[in-house]
mmCIF file of C-alpha atoms in Angstrom:
data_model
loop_
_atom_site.group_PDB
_atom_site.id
_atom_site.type_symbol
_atom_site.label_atom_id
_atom_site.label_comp_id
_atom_site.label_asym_id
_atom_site.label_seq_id
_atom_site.Cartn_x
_atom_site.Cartn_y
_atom_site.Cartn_z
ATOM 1 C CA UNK U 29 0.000 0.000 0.000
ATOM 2 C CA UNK U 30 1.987 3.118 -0.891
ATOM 3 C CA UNK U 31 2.069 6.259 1.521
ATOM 4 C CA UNK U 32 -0.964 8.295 -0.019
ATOM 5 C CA UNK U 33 -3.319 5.039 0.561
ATOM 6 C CA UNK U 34 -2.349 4.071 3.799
ATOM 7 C CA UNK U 35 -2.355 8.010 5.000
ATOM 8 C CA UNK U 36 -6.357 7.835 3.595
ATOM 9 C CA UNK U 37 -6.805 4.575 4.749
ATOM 10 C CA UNK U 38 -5.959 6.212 8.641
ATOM 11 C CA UNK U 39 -8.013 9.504 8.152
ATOM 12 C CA UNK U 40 -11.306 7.126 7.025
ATOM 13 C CA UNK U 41 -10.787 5.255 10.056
ATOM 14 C CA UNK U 42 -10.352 8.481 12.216
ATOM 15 C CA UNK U 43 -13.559 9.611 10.885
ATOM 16 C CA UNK U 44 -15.324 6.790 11.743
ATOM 17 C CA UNK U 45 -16.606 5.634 8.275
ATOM 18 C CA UNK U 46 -18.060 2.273 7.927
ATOM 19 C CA UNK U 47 -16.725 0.061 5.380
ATOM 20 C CA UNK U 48 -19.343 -2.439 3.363
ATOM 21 C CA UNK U 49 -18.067 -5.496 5.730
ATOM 22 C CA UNK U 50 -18.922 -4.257 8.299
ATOM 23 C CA UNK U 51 -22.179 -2.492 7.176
ATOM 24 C CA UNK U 52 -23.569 -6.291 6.111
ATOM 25 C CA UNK U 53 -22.320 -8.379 9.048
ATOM 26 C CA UNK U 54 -22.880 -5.811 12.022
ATOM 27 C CA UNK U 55 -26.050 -3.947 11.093
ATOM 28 C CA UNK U 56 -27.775 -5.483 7.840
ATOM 29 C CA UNK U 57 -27.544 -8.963 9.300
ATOM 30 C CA UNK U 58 -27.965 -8.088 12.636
ATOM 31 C CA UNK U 59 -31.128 -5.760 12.533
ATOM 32 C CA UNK U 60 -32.694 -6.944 8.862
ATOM 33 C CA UNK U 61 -34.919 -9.752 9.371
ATOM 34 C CA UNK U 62 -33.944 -10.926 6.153
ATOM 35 C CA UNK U 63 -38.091 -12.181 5.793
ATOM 36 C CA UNK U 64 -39.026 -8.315 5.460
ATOM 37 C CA UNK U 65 -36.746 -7.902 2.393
ATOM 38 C CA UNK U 66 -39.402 -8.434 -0.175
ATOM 39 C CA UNK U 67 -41.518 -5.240 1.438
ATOM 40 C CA UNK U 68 -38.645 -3.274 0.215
ATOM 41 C CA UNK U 69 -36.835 -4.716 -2.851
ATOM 42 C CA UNK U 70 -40.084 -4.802 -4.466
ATOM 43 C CA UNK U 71 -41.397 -0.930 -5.002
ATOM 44 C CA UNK U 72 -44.707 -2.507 -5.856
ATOM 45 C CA UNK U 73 -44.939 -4.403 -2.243
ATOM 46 C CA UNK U 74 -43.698 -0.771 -0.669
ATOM 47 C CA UNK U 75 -46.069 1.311 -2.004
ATOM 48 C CA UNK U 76 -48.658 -1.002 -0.998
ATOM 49 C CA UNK U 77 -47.341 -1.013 2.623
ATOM 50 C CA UNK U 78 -47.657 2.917 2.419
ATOM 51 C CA UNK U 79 -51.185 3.288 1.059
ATOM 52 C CA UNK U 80 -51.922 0.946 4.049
ATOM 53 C CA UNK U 81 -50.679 3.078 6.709
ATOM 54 C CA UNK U 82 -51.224 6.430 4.897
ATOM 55 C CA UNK U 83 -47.617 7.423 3.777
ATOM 56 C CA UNK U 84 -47.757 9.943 0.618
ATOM 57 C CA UNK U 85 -45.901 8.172 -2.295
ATOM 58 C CA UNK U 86 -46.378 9.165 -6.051
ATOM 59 C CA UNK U 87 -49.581 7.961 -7.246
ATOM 60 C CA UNK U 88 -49.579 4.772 -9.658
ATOM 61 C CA UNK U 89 -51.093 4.832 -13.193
ATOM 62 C CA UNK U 90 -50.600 1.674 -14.623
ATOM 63 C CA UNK U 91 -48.699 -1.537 -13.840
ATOM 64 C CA UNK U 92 -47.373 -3.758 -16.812
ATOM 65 C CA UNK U 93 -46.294 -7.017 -15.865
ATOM 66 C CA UNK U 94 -46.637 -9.799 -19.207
ATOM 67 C CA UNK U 95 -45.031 -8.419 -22.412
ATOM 68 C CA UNK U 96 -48.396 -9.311 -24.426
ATOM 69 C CA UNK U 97 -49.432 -5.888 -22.635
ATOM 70 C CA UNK U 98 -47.143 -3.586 -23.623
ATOM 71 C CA UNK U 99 -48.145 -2.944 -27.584
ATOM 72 C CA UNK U 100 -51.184 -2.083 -25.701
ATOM 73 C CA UNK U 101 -49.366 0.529 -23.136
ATOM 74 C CA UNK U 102 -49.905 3.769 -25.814
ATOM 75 C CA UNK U 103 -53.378 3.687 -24.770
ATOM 76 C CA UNK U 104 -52.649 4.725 -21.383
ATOM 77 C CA UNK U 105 -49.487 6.454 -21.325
ATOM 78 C CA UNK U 106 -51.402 8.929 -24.318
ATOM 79 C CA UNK U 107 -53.669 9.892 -21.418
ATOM 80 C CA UNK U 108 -50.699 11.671 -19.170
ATOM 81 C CA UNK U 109 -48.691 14.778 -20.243
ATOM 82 C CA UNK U 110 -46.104 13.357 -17.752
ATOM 83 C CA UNK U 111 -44.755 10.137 -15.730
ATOM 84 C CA UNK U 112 -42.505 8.186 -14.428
ATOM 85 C CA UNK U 113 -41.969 4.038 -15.592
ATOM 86 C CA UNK U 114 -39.531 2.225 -13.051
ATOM 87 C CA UNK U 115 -38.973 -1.487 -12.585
ATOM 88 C CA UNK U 116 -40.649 -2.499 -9.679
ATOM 89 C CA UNK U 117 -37.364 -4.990 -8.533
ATOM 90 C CA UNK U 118 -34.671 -1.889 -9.865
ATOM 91 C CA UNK U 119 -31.977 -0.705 -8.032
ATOM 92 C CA UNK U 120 -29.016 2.571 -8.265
ATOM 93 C CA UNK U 121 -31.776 4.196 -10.718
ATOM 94 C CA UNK U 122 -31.747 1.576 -12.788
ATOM 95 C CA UNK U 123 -34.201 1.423 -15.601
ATOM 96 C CA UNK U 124 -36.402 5.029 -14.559
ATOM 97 C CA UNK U 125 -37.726 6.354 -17.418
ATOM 98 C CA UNK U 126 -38.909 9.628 -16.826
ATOM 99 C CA UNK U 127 -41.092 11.566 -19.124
ATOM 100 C CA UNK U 128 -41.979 15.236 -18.827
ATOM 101 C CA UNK U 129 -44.306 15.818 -21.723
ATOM 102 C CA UNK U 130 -46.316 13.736 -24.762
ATOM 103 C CA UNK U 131 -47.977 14.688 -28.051
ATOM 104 C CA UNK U 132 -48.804 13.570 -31.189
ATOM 105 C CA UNK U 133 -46.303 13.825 -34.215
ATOM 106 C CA UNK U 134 -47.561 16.142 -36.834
ATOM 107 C CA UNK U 135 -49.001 13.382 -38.424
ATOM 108 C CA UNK U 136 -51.855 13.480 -35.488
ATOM 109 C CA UNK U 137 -51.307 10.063 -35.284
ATOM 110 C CA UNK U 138 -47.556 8.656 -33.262
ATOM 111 C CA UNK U 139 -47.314 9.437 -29.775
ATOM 112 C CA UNK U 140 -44.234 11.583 -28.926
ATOM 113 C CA UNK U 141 -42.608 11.906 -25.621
ATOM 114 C CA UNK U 142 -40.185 14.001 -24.414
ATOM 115 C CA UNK U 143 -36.950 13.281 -21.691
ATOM 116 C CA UNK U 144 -35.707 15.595 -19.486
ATOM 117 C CA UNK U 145 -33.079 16.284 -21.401
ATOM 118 C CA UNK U 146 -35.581 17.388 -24.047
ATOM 119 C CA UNK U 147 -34.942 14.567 -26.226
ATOM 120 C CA UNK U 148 -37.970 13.281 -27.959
ATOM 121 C CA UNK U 149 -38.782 9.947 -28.188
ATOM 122 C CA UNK U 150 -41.522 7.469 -29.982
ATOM 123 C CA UNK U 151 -43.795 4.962 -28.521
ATOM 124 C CA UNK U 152 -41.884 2.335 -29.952
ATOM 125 C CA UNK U 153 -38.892 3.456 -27.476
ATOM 126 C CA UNK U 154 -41.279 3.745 -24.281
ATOM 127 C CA UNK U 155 -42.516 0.288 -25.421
ATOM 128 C CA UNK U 156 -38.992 -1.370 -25.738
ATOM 129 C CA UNK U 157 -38.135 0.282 -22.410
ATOM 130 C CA UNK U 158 -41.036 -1.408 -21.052
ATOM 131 C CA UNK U 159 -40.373 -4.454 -22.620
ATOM 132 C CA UNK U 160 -36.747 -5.076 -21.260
ATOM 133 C CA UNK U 161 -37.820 -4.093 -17.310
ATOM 134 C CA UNK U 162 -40.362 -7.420 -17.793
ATOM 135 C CA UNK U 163 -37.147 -9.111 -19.056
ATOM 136 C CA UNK U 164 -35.194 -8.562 -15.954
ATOM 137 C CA UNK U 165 -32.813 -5.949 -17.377
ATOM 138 C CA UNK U 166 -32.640 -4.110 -14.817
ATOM 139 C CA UNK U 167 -33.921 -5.948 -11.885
ATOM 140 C CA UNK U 168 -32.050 -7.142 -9.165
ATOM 141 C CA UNK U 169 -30.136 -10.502 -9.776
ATOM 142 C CA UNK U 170 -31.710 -10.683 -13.276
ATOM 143 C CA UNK U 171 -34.885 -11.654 -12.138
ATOM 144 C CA UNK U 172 -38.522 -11.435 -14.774
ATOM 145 C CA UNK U 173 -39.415 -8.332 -13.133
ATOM 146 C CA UNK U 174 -43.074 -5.788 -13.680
ATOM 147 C CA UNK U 175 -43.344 -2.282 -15.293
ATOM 148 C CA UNK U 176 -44.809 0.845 -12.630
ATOM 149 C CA UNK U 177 -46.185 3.877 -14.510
ATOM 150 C CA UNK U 178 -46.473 6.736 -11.584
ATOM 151 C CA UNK U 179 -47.059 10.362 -11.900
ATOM 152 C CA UNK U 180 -44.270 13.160 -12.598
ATOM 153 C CA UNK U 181 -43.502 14.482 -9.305
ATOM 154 C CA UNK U 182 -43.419 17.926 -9.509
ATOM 155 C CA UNK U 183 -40.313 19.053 -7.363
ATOM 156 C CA UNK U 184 -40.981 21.773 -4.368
ATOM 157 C CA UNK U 185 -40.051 25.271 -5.399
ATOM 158 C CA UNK U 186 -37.288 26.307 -2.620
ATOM 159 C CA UNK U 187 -35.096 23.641 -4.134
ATOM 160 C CA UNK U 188 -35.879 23.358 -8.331
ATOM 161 C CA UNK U 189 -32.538 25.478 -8.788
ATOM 162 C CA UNK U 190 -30.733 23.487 -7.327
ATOM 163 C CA UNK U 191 -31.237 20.575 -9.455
ATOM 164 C CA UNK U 192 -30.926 20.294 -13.183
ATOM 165 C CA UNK U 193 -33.037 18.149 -15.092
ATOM 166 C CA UNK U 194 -34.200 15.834 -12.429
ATOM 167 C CA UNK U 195 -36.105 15.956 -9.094
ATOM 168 C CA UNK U 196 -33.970 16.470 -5.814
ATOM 169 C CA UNK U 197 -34.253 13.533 -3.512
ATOM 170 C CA UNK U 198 -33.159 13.430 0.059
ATOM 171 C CA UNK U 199 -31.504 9.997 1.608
ATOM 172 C CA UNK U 200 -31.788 9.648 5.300
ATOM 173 C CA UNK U 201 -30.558 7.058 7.662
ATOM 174 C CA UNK U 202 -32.525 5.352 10.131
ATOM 175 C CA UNK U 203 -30.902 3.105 12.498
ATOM 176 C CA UNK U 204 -33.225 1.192 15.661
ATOM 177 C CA UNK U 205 -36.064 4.183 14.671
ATOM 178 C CA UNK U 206 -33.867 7.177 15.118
ATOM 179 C CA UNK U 207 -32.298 9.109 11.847
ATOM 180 C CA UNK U 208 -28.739 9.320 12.040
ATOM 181 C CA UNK U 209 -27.527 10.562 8.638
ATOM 182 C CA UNK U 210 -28.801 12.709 5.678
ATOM 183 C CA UNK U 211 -28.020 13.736 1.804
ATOM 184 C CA UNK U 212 -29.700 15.523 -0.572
ATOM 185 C CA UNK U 213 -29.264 14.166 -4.150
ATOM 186 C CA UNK U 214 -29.272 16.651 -7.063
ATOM 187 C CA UNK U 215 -29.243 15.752 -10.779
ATOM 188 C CA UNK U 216 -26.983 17.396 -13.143
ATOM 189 C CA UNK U 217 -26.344 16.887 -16.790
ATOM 190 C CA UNK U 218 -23.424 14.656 -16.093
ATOM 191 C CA UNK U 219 -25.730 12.464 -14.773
ATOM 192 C CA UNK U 220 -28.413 12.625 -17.461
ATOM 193 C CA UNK U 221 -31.171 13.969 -14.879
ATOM 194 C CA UNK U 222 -30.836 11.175 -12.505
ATOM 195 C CA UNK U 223 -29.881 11.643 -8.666
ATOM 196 C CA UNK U 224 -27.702 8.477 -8.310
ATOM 197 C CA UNK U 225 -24.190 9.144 -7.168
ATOM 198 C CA UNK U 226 -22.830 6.799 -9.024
ATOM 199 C CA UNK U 227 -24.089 7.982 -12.367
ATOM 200 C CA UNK U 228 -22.384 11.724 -11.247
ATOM 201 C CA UNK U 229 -25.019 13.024 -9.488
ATOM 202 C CA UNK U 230 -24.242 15.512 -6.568
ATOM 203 C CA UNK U 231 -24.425 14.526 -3.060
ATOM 204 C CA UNK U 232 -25.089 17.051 -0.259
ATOM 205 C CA UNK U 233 -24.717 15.857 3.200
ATOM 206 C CA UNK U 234 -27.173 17.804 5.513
ATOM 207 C CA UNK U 235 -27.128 18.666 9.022
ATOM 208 C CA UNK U 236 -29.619 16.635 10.860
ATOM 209 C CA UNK U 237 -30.766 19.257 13.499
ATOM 210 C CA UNK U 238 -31.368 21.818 11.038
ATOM 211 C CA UNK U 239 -31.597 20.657 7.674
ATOM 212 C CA UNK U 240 -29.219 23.250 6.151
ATOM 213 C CA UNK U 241 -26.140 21.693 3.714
ATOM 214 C CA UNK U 242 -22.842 20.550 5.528
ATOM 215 C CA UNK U 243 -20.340 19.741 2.840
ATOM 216 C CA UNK U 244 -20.946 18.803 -0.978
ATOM 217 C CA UNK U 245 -19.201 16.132 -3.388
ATOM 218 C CA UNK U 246 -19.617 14.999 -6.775
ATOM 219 C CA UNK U 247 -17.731 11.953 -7.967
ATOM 220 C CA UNK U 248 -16.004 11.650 -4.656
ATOM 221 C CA UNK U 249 -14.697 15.313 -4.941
ATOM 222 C CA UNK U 250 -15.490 18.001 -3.115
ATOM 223 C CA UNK U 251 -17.383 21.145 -4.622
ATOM 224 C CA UNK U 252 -19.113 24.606 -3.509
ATOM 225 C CA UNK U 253 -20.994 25.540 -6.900
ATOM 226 C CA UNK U 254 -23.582 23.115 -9.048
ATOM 227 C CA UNK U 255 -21.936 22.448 -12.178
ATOM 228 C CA UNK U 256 -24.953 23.507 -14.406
ATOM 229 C CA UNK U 257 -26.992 26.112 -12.383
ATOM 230 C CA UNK U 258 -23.501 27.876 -10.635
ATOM 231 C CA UNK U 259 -25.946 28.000 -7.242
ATOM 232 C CA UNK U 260 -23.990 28.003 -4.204
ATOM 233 C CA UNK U 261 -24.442 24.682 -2.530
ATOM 234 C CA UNK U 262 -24.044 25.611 0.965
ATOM 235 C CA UNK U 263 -26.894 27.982 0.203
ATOM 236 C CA UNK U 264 -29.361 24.815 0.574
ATOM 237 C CA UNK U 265 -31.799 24.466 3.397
ATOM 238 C CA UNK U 266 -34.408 21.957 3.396
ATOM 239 C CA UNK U 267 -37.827 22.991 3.658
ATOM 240 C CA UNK U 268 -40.641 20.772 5.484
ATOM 241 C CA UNK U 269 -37.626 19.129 7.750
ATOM 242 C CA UNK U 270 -39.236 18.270 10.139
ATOM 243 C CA UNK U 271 -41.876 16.490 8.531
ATOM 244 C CA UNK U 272 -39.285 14.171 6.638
ATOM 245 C CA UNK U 273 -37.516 12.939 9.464
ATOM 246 C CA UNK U 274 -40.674 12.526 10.958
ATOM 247 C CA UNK U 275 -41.662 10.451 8.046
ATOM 248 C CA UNK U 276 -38.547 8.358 7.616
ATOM 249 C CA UNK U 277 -38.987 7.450 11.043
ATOM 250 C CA UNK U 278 -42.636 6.123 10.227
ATOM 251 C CA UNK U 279 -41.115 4.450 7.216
ATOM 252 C CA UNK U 280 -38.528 2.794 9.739
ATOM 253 C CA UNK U 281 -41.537 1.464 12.179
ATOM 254 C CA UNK U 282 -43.761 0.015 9.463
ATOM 255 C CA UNK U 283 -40.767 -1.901 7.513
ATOM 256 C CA UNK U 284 -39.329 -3.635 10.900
ATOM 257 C CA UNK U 285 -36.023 -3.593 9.569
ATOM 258 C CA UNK U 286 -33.993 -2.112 12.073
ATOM 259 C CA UNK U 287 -30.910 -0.429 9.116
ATOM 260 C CA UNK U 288 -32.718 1.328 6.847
ATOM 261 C CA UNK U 289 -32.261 4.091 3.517
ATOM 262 C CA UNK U 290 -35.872 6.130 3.148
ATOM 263 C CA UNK U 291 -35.984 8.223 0.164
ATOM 264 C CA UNK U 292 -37.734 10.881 0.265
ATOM 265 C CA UNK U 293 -39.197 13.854 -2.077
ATOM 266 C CA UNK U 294 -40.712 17.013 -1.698
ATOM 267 C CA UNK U 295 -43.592 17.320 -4.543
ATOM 268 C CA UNK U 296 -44.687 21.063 -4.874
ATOM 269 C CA UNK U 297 -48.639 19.768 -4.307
ATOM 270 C CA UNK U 298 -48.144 16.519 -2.138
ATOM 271 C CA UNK U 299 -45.562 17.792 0.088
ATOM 272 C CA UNK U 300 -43.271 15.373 1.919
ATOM 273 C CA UNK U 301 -43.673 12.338 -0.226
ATOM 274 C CA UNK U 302 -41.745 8.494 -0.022
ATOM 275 C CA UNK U 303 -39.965 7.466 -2.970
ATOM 276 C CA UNK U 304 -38.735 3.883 -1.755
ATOM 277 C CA UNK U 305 -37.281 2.022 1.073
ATOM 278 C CA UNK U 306 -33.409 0.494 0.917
ATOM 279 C CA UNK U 307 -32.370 -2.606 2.887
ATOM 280 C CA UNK U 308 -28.885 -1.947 1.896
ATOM 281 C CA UNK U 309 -28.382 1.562 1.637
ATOM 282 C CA UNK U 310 -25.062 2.886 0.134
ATOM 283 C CA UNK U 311 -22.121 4.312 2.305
ATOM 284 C CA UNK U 312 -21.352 7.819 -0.488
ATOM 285 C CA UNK U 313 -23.610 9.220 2.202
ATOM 286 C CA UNK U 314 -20.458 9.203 4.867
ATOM 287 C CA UNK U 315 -18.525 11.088 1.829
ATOM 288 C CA UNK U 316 -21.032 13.621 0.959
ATOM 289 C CA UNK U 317 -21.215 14.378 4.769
ATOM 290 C CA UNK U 318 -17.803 14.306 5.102
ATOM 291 C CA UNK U 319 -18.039 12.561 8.364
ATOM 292 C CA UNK U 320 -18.223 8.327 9.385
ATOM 293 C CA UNK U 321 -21.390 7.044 10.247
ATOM 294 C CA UNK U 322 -19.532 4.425 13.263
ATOM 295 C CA UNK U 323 -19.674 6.991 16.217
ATOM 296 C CA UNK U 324 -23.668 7.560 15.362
ATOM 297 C CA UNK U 325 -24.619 4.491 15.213
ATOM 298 C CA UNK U 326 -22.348 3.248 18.157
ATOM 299 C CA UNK U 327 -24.456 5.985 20.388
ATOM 300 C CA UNK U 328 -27.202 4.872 19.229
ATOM 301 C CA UNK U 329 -26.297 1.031 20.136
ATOM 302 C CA UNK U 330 -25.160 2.583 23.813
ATOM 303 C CA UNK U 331 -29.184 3.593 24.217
ATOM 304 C CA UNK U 332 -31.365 0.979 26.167
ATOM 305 C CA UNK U 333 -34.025 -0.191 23.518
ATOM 306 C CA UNK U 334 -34.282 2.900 21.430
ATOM 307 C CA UNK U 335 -37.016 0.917 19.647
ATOM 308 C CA UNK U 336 -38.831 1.697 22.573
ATOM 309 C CA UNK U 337 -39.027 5.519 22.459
ATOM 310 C CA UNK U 338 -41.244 7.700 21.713
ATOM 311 C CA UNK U 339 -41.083 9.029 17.982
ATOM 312 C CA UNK U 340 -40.470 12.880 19.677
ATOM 313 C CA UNK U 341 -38.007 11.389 21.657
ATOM 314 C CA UNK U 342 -36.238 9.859 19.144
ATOM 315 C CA UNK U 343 -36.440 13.270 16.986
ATOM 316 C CA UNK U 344 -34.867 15.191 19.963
ATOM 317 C CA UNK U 345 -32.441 12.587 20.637
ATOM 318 C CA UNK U 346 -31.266 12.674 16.465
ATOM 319 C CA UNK U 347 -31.243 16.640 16.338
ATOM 320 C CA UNK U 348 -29.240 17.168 19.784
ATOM 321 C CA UNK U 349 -26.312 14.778 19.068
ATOM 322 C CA UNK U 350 -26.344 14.463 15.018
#
């Protein structure tokens, strides 16, 4: 290992960051009942869980799940100016199609639809799209998977210019019920619109008692400006904070699983809003913070049955030491 390495190596483990090893064996296998999996891997099962107990998520339009279907999917998708087609077993982002806008060709016949990017598309392309998320494409492990159509969210005001091309999303934490960790997620055009780090989105870690931005990266690297907008990124504060701790902490209690990502939205008309649950949520969140998630969740270990406080405690608790 030459100097440089082992000199990072010692200033990750200062920090407290926990490695993937340890994230499985210590807290994924330890407080995932691996029989509540399904609830989350499948976005189908979790937005039925949240219609049961109330939780906003984007409303769903269609669901395609037998390739016999989908010359038939023009019918419907014609209807909606804009939506939203994920793979209900997807994972990283994988396979979101996101349309902002439809219309017929000049012909007055073809559908047309339109990418954020402002690339427009034909119904043949939706339809092949649709086609390879039943083939397993982008599912996890390969597996024959089904197509959701959902509404366009339409992202909250306060934090459009911050993004570009996509919707912001905000990643929190939740360890034993209490939120120990936060990012918000913008899209840029390196990343084609999408919020995935790994695709070269922008990460901003966020202050948990406050909601206001902490430190920023993109591709590992730290930055101060958005590449496409030039906003400051320290600038960001997160509206409606409250209200989305206090609903990835409801997301945490009707899961069971006791490590947990929530993703979260805020839609200009629905407000807070759930986008899906993660069993195994990334650890870019420690980078974009700039700060190891060990010493939280050791505190949080220290606590006699956090499970068992109240869900203001467990907010007060999060915002005094995080």
């Amino acid at each position: 290992m030459g100097f440089f390495l082992w000199d990072r190596w010692h200033q990750l483990k200062g920090m407290g960051v926990l490695g993937m090893n340890r994230r499985n064996h210590h807290y994924i296998g330890r407080y995932n009942d691996r029989s509540l999996y399904p609830l989350v891997d499948n976005k189908l099962n979790t937005k039925q869980l949240a219609l049961e107990f109330g939780v906003s998520t984007p409303k769903l339009i269609a669901v395609v799940d037998n390739q016999h279907d989908v010359p038939r999917v023009g019918i419907i998708l014609g209807k909606h100016k804009g939506f939203c087609i994920k793979p209900a077993k997807g994972s990283g982002g994988k396979g979101i199609l996101v349309i902002t806008e439809s219309r017929l060709a000049d012909d007055g016949q073809q559908l047309q639809f339109c990418k954020p990017s402002g690339e427009w598309v034909g119904l043949a392309y939706v339809q092949r799209h649709i086609s390879n998320i039943l083939a397993g494409l982008f599912s996890l492990g390969g597996a024959t998977d089904v197509a959701m159509v959902e509404t366009l969210l339409v992202p909250n005001k306060e934090l459009a210019a911050f993004s570009f091309q996509g919707v912001p999303d905000i990643r929190v934490i939740v360890f034993r019920g209490i939120p120990v960790m936060a990012m918000m997620r913008l899209a840029c055009a390196a990343s084609h619109g999408k919020a995935n780090l790994h695709q070269g989105a922008i990460g901003v870690g966020l202050d948990i008692h406050s909601g206001e931005a902490v430190h920023a990266v993109q591709n590992d690297h730290r930055i101060e400006l958005h590449p496409d907008t030039d906003i400051e990124l320290n600038s960001l504060f997160v509206p409606h904070w409250d209200e989305l701790l206090e609903l990835s902490m409801a997301c945490q209690e009707i899961s069971g699983l006791g490590y947990l990502g929530v993703d979260l939205v805020i839609d200009q008309h629905e407000g807070p809003t759930l986008l899906e649950l993660n069993a195994r949520p990334g650890l870019s969140i420690q980078i974009a913070n700039n700060a190891g998630l060990i010493p939280r969740l050791s505190a949080i270990e220290s606590l006699n049955k956090p499970e068992l406080m109240s869900r203001e405690a467990k907010l007060a608790y999060a915002r005094e030491h995080f």
